[in-house]
């Protein structure tokens, strides 16, 4: 199992709009295509205006295929149209759990 962590910086004052758009337009498509949502958070202290979500995949190849399938989903552009203007920055990390990790 591998995990992908995605961190988005959202425009100041736009977090509620971003979260509403994600919940109604983005999340249903991602749950259908990607499957394993580990968690979804937004920051309250520290680096503000951040959204963090983690998805689990069986392998890097599984991740590549599912991300390709997501890009080809007919409903995905509807979400991107409203989400991309609100995103200032994006970071991605692929995380591999240590042998002793409960997430393994």
mmCIF file of C-alpha atoms in Angstrom:
data_model
loop_
_atom_site.group_PDB
_atom_site.id
_atom_site.type_symbol
_atom_site.label_atom_id
_atom_site.label_comp_id
_atom_site.label_asym_id
_atom_site.label_seq_id
_atom_site.Cartn_x
_atom_site.Cartn_y
_atom_site.Cartn_z
ATOM 1 C CA UNK A 1 0.000 0.000 0.000
ATOM 2 C CA UNK A 2 1.181 3.509 -0.820
ATOM 3 C CA UNK A 3 -0.398 6.816 0.055
ATOM 4 C CA UNK A 4 -0.564 10.097 -1.811
ATOM 5 C CA UNK A 5 -0.720 13.257 0.249
ATOM 6 C CA UNK A 6 -2.019 16.342 -1.549
ATOM 7 C CA UNK A 7 -1.797 19.795 -0.019
ATOM 8 C CA UNK A 8 -3.537 22.741 -1.610
ATOM 9 C CA UNK A 9 -3.243 26.370 -0.555
ATOM 10 C CA UNK A 10 -6.606 28.062 -1.048
ATOM 11 C CA UNK A 11 -7.145 31.774 -1.642
ATOM 12 C CA UNK A 12 -7.688 33.731 1.561
ATOM 13 C CA UNK A 13 -11.389 33.890 2.371
ATOM 14 C CA UNK A 14 -12.340 31.159 -0.111
ATOM 15 C CA UNK A 15 -12.040 28.005 2.050
ATOM 16 C CA UNK A 16 -15.790 27.510 2.564
ATOM 17 C CA UNK A 17 -16.434 27.918 -1.160
ATOM 18 C CA UNK A 18 -13.647 25.468 -1.997
ATOM 19 C CA UNK A 19 -14.894 22.864 0.511
ATOM 20 C CA UNK A 20 -18.501 23.146 -0.699
ATOM 21 C CA UNK A 21 -17.433 22.735 -4.338
ATOM 22 C CA UNK A 22 -15.220 19.795 -3.441
ATOM 23 C CA UNK A 23 -17.894 18.038 -1.402
ATOM 24 C CA UNK A 24 -20.563 18.370 -4.093
ATOM 25 C CA UNK A 25 -18.554 18.084 -7.325
ATOM 26 C CA UNK A 26 -15.068 16.685 -6.660
ATOM 27 C CA UNK A 27 -15.475 14.139 -3.889
ATOM 28 C CA UNK A 28 -18.181 12.012 -5.554
ATOM 29 C CA UNK A 29 -16.015 11.569 -8.661
ATOM 30 C CA UNK A 30 -12.830 10.906 -6.717
ATOM 31 C CA UNK A 31 -14.531 8.363 -4.447
ATOM 32 C CA UNK A 32 -15.893 6.583 -7.503
ATOM 33 C CA UNK A 33 -12.580 6.514 -9.370
ATOM 34 C CA UNK A 34 -9.836 6.620 -6.728
ATOM 35 C CA UNK A 35 -11.649 4.680 -4.039
ATOM 36 C CA UNK A 36 -9.657 4.785 -0.809
ATOM 37 C CA UNK A 37 -9.893 8.197 0.872
ATOM 38 C CA UNK A 38 -7.810 8.000 4.053
ATOM 39 C CA UNK A 39 -8.689 11.476 5.293
ATOM 40 C CA UNK A 40 -9.429 15.078 4.372
ATOM 41 C CA UNK A 41 -8.476 18.062 6.544
ATOM 42 C CA UNK A 42 -8.115 21.832 6.480
ATOM 43 C CA UNK A 43 -5.735 23.782 8.682
ATOM 44 C CA UNK A 44 -6.691 25.940 11.631
ATOM 45 C CA UNK A 45 -3.227 26.728 13.080
ATOM 46 C CA UNK A 46 0.180 27.035 11.416
ATOM 47 C CA UNK A 47 0.195 27.340 7.636
ATOM 48 C CA UNK A 48 -3.329 28.615 7.097
ATOM 49 C CA UNK A 49 -5.657 28.197 4.124
ATOM 50 C CA UNK A 50 -4.397 24.655 3.478
ATOM 51 C CA UNK A 51 -6.399 21.601 2.509
ATOM 52 C CA UNK A 52 -4.751 18.216 3.018
ATOM 53 C CA UNK A 53 -6.078 14.925 1.754
ATOM 54 C CA UNK A 54 -4.589 11.456 1.592
ATOM 55 C CA UNK A 55 -5.572 8.653 -0.766
ATOM 56 C CA UNK A 56 -4.448 5.029 -0.551
ATOM 57 C CA UNK A 57 -3.380 2.911 -3.537
ATOM 58 C CA UNK A 58 -2.227 -0.681 -3.839
ATOM 59 C CA UNK A 59 0.853 0.376 -5.862
ATOM 60 C CA UNK A 60 2.355 3.199 -7.922
ATOM 61 C CA UNK A 61 0.913 1.585 -11.048
ATOM 62 C CA UNK A 62 -2.536 1.531 -9.418
ATOM 63 C CA UNK A 63 -2.147 5.238 -8.614
ATOM 64 C CA UNK A 64 -1.076 6.083 -12.167
ATOM 65 C CA UNK A 65 -4.031 4.225 -13.674
ATOM 66 C CA UNK A 66 -6.569 5.733 -11.298
ATOM 67 C CA UNK A 67 -5.237 9.272 -11.823
ATOM 68 C CA UNK A 68 -5.493 8.683 -15.594
ATOM 69 C CA UNK A 69 -9.061 7.416 -15.185
ATOM 70 C CA UNK A 70 -9.913 10.456 -13.047
ATOM 71 C CA UNK A 71 -8.666 12.811 -15.754
ATOM 72 C CA UNK A 72 -10.901 11.046 -18.285
ATOM 73 C CA UNK A 73 -14.048 11.019 -16.128
ATOM 74 C CA UNK A 74 -16.771 13.130 -17.810
ATOM 75 C CA UNK A 75 -17.711 14.926 -14.563
ATOM 76 C CA UNK A 76 -14.150 15.851 -13.516
ATOM 77 C CA UNK A 77 -13.888 19.023 -15.686
ATOM 78 C CA UNK A 78 -16.993 20.453 -13.953
ATOM 79 C CA UNK A 79 -15.156 20.316 -10.656
ATOM 80 C CA UNK A 80 -11.872 21.654 -12.043
ATOM 81 C CA UNK A 81 -13.683 24.635 -13.563
ATOM 82 C CA UNK A 82 -14.746 25.886 -10.130
ATOM 83 C CA UNK A 83 -11.801 24.574 -8.074
ATOM 84 C CA UNK A 84 -8.716 25.644 -10.009
ATOM 85 C CA UNK A 85 -9.383 29.396 -9.733
ATOM 86 C CA UNK A 86 -9.422 29.037 -5.912
ATOM 87 C CA UNK A 87 -6.123 27.123 -5.633
ATOM 88 C CA UNK A 88 -2.952 29.157 -5.138
ATOM 89 C CA UNK A 89 -0.449 26.288 -4.766
ATOM 90 C CA UNK A 90 -0.347 22.490 -4.852
ATOM 91 C CA UNK A 91 2.048 19.973 -3.290
ATOM 92 C CA UNK A 92 1.990 16.203 -3.752
ATOM 93 C CA UNK A 93 3.893 13.472 -1.950
ATOM 94 C CA UNK A 94 3.859 9.714 -2.343
ATOM 95 C CA UNK A 95 4.240 8.161 1.097
ATOM 96 C CA UNK A 96 5.373 4.604 1.758
ATOM 97 C CA UNK A 97 4.546 3.325 5.255
ATOM 98 C CA UNK A 98 7.357 2.034 7.434
ATOM 99 C CA UNK A 99 7.198 -1.648 8.279
ATOM 100 C CA UNK A 100 5.857 -0.893 11.745
ATOM 101 C CA UNK A 101 3.269 1.677 10.649
ATOM 102 C CA UNK A 102 -0.369 0.922 11.479
ATOM 103 C CA UNK A 103 -1.140 2.207 7.954
ATOM 104 C CA UNK A 104 0.806 -0.660 6.387
#
